[in-house]
mmCIF file of the C-alpha atoms, coordinates in Angstrom:
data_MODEL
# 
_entry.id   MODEL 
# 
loop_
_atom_site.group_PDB 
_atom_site.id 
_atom_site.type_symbol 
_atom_site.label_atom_id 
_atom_site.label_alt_id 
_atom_site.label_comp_id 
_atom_site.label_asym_id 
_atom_site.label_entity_id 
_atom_site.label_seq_id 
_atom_site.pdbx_PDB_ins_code 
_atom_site.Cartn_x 
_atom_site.Cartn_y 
_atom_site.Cartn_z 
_atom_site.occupancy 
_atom_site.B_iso_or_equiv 
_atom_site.pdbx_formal_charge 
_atom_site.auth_seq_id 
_atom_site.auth_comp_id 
_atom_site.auth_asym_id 
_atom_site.auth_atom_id 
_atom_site.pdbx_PDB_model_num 
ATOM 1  C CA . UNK A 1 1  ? 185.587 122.376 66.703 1.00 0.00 ? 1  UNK A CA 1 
ATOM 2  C CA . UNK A 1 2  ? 189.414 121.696 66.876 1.00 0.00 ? 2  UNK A CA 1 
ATOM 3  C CA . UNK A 1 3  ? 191.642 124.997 66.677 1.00 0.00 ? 3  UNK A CA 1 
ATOM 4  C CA . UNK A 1 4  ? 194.152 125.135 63.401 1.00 0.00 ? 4  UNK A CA 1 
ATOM 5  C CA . UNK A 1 5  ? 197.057 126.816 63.280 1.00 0.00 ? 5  UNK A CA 1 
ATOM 6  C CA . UNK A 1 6  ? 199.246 127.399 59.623 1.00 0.00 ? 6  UNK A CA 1 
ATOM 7  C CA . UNK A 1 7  ? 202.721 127.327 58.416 1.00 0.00 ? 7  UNK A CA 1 
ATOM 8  C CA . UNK A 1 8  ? 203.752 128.917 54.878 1.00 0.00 ? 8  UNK A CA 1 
ATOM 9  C CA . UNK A 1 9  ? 206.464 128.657 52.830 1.00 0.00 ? 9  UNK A CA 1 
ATOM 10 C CA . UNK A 1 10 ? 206.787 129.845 50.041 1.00 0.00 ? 10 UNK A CA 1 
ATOM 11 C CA . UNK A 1 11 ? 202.973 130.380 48.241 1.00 0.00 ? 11 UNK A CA 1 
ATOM 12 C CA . UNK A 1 12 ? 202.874 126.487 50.041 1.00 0.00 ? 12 UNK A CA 1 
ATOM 13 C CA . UNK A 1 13 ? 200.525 125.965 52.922 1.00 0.00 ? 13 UNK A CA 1 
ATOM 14 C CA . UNK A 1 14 ? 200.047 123.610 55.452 1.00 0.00 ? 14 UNK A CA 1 
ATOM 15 C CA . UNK A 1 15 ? 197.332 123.418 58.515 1.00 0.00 ? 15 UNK A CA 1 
ATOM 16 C CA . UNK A 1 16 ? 197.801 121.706 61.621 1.00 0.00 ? 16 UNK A CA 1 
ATOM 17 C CA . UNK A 1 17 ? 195.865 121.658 64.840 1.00 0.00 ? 17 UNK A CA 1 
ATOM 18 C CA . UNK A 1 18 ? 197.511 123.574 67.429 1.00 0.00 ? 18 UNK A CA 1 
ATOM 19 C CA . UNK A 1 19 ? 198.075 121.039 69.719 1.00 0.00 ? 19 UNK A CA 1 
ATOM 20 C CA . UNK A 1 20 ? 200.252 118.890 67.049 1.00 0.00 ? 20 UNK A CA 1 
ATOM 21 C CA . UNK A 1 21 ? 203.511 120.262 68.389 1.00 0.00 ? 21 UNK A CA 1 
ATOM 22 C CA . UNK A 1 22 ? 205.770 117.098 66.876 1.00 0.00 ? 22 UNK A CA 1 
ATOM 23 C CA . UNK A 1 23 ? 204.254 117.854 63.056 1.00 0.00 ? 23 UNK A CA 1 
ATOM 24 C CA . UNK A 1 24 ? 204.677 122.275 64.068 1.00 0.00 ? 24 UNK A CA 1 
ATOM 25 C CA . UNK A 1 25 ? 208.201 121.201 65.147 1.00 0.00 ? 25 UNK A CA 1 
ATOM 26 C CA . UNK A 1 26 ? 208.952 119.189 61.742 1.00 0.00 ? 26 UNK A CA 1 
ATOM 27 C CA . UNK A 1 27 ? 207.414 122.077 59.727 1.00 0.00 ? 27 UNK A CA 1 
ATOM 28 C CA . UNK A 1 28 ? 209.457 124.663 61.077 1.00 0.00 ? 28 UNK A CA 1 
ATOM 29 C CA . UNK A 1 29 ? 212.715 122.307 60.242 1.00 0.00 ? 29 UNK A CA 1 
ATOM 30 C CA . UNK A 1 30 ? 211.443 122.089 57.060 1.00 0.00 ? 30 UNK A CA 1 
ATOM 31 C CA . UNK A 1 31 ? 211.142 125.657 56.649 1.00 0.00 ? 31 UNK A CA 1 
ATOM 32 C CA . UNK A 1 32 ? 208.228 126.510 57.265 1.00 0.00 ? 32 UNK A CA 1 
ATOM 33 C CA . UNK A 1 33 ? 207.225 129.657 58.713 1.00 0.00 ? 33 UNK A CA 1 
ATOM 34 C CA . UNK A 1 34 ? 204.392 130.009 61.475 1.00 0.00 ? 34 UNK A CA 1 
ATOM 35 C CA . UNK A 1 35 ? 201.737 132.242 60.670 1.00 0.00 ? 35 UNK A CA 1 
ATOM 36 C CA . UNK A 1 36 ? 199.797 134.684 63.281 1.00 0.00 ? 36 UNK A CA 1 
ATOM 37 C CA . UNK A 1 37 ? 196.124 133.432 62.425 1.00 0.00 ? 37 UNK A CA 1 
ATOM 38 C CA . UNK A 1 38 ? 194.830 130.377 64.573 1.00 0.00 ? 38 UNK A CA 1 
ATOM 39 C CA . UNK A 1 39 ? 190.948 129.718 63.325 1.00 0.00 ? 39 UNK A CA 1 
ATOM 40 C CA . UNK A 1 40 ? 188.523 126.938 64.696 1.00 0.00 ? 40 UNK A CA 1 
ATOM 41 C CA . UNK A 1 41 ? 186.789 125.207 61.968 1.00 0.00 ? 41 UNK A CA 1 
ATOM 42 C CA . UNK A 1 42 ? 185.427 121.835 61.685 1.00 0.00 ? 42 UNK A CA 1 
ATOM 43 C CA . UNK A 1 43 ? 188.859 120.510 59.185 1.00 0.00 ? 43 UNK A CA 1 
ATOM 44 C CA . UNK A 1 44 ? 191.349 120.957 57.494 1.00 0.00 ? 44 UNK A CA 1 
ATOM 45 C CA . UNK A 1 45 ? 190.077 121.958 54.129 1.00 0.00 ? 45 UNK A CA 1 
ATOM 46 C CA . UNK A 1 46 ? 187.376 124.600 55.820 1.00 0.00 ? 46 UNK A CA 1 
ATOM 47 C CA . UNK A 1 47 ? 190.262 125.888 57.832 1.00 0.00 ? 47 UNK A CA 1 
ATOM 48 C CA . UNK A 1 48 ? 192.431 126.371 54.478 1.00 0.00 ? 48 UNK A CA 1 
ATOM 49 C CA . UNK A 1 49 ? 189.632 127.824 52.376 1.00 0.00 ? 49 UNK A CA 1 
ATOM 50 C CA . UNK A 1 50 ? 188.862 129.952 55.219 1.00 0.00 ? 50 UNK A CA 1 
ATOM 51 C CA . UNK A 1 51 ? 192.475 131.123 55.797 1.00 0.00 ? 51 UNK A CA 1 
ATOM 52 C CA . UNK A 1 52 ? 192.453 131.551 51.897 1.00 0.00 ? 52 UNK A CA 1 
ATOM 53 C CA . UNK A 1 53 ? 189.583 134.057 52.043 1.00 0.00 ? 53 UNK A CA 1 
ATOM 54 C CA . UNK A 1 54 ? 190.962 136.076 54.374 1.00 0.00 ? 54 UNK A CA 1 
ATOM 55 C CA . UNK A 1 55 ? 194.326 136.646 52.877 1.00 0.00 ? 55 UNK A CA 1 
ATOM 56 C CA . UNK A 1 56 ? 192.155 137.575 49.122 1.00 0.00 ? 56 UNK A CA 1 
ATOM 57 C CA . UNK A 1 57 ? 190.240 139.783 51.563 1.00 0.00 ? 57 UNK A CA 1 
ATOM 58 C CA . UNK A 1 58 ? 193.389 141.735 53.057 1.00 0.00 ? 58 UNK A CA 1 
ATOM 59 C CA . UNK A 1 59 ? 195.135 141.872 49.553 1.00 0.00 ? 59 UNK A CA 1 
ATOM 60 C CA . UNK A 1 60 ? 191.683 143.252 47.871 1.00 0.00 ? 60 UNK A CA 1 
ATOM 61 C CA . UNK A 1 61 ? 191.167 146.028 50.400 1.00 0.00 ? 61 UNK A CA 1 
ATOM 62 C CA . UNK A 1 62 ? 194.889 147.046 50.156 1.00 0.00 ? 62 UNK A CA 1 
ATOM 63 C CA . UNK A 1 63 ? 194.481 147.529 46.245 1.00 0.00 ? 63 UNK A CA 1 
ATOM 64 C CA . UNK A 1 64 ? 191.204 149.396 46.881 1.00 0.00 ? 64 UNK A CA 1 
ATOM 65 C CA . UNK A 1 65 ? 192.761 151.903 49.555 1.00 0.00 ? 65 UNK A CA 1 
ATOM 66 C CA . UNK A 1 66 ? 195.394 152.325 47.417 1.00 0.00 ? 66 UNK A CA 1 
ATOM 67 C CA . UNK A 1 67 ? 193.293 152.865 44.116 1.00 0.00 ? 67 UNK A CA 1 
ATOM 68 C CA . UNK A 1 68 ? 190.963 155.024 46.022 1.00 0.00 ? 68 UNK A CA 1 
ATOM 69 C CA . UNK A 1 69 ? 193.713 157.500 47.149 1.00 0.00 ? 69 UNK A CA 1 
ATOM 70 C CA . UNK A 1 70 ? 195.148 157.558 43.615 1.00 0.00 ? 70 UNK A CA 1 
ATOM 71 C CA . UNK A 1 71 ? 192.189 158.708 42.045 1.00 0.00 ? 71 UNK A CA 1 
ATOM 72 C CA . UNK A 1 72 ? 191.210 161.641 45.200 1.00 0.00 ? 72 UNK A CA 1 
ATOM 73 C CA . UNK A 1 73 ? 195.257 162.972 44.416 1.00 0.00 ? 73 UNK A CA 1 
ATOM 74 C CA . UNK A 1 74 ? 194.281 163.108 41.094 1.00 0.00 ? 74 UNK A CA 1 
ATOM 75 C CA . UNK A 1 75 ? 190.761 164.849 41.277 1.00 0.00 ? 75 UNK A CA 1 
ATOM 76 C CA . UNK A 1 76 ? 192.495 167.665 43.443 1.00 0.00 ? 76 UNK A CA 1 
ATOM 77 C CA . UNK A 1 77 ? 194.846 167.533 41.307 1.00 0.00 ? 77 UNK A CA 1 
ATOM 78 C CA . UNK A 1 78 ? 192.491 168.635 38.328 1.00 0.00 ? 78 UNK A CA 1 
ATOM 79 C CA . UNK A 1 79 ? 190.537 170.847 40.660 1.00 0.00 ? 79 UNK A CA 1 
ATOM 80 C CA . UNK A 1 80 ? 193.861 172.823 41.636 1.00 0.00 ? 80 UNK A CA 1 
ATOM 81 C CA . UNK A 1 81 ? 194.744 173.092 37.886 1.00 0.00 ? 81 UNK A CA 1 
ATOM 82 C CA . UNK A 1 82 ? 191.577 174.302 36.570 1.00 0.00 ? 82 UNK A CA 1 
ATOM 83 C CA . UNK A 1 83 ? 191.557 176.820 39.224 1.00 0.00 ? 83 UNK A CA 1 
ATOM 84 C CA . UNK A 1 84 ? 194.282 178.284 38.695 1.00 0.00 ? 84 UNK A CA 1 
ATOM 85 C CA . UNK A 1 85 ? 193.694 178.635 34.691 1.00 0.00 ? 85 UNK A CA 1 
ATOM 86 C CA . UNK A 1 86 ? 190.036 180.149 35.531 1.00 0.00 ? 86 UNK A CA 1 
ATOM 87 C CA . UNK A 1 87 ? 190.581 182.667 38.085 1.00 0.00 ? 87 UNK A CA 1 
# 
């Protein structure tokens, strides 16, 4: 399986395989920023989706961290509160 490489700009992007330095070198001139993941995959479009999936992956587990610490400040929160009226 060839090795793709992506370039965003923008919510735009494009895959390449790594070894396409004239259309990398166009891209950048363009704009086009290079990204840090490299994936093997057997095209283009499973390369994309796949690059797609992990992005909604790293954005949903940053929302659930941050949602998950949110709701522990509150609960101690609550706890501190109602000890303090109760004792």
């Amino acid at each position: 399986m060839p090795e793709y490489c992506f370039f965003k700009k923008g919510d735009h992007v494009n895959v390449l395989e790594k070894n396409d330095a004239s259309g990398a070198a166009c891209l950048r001139e363009w704009g086009y920023a290079k990204q840090s993941e490299e994936l093997n995959a057997p095209n283009t479009h499973c390369a994309l989706a796949r690059f797609h999936h992990i992005h909604n992956e790293e954005r949903s587990s940053k929302y659930a961290f941050s949602s998950e610490a949110a709701f522990l400040a509150l609960i101690v929160g609550l706890i501190a509160v109602m000890d303090w009226l109760f004792l």
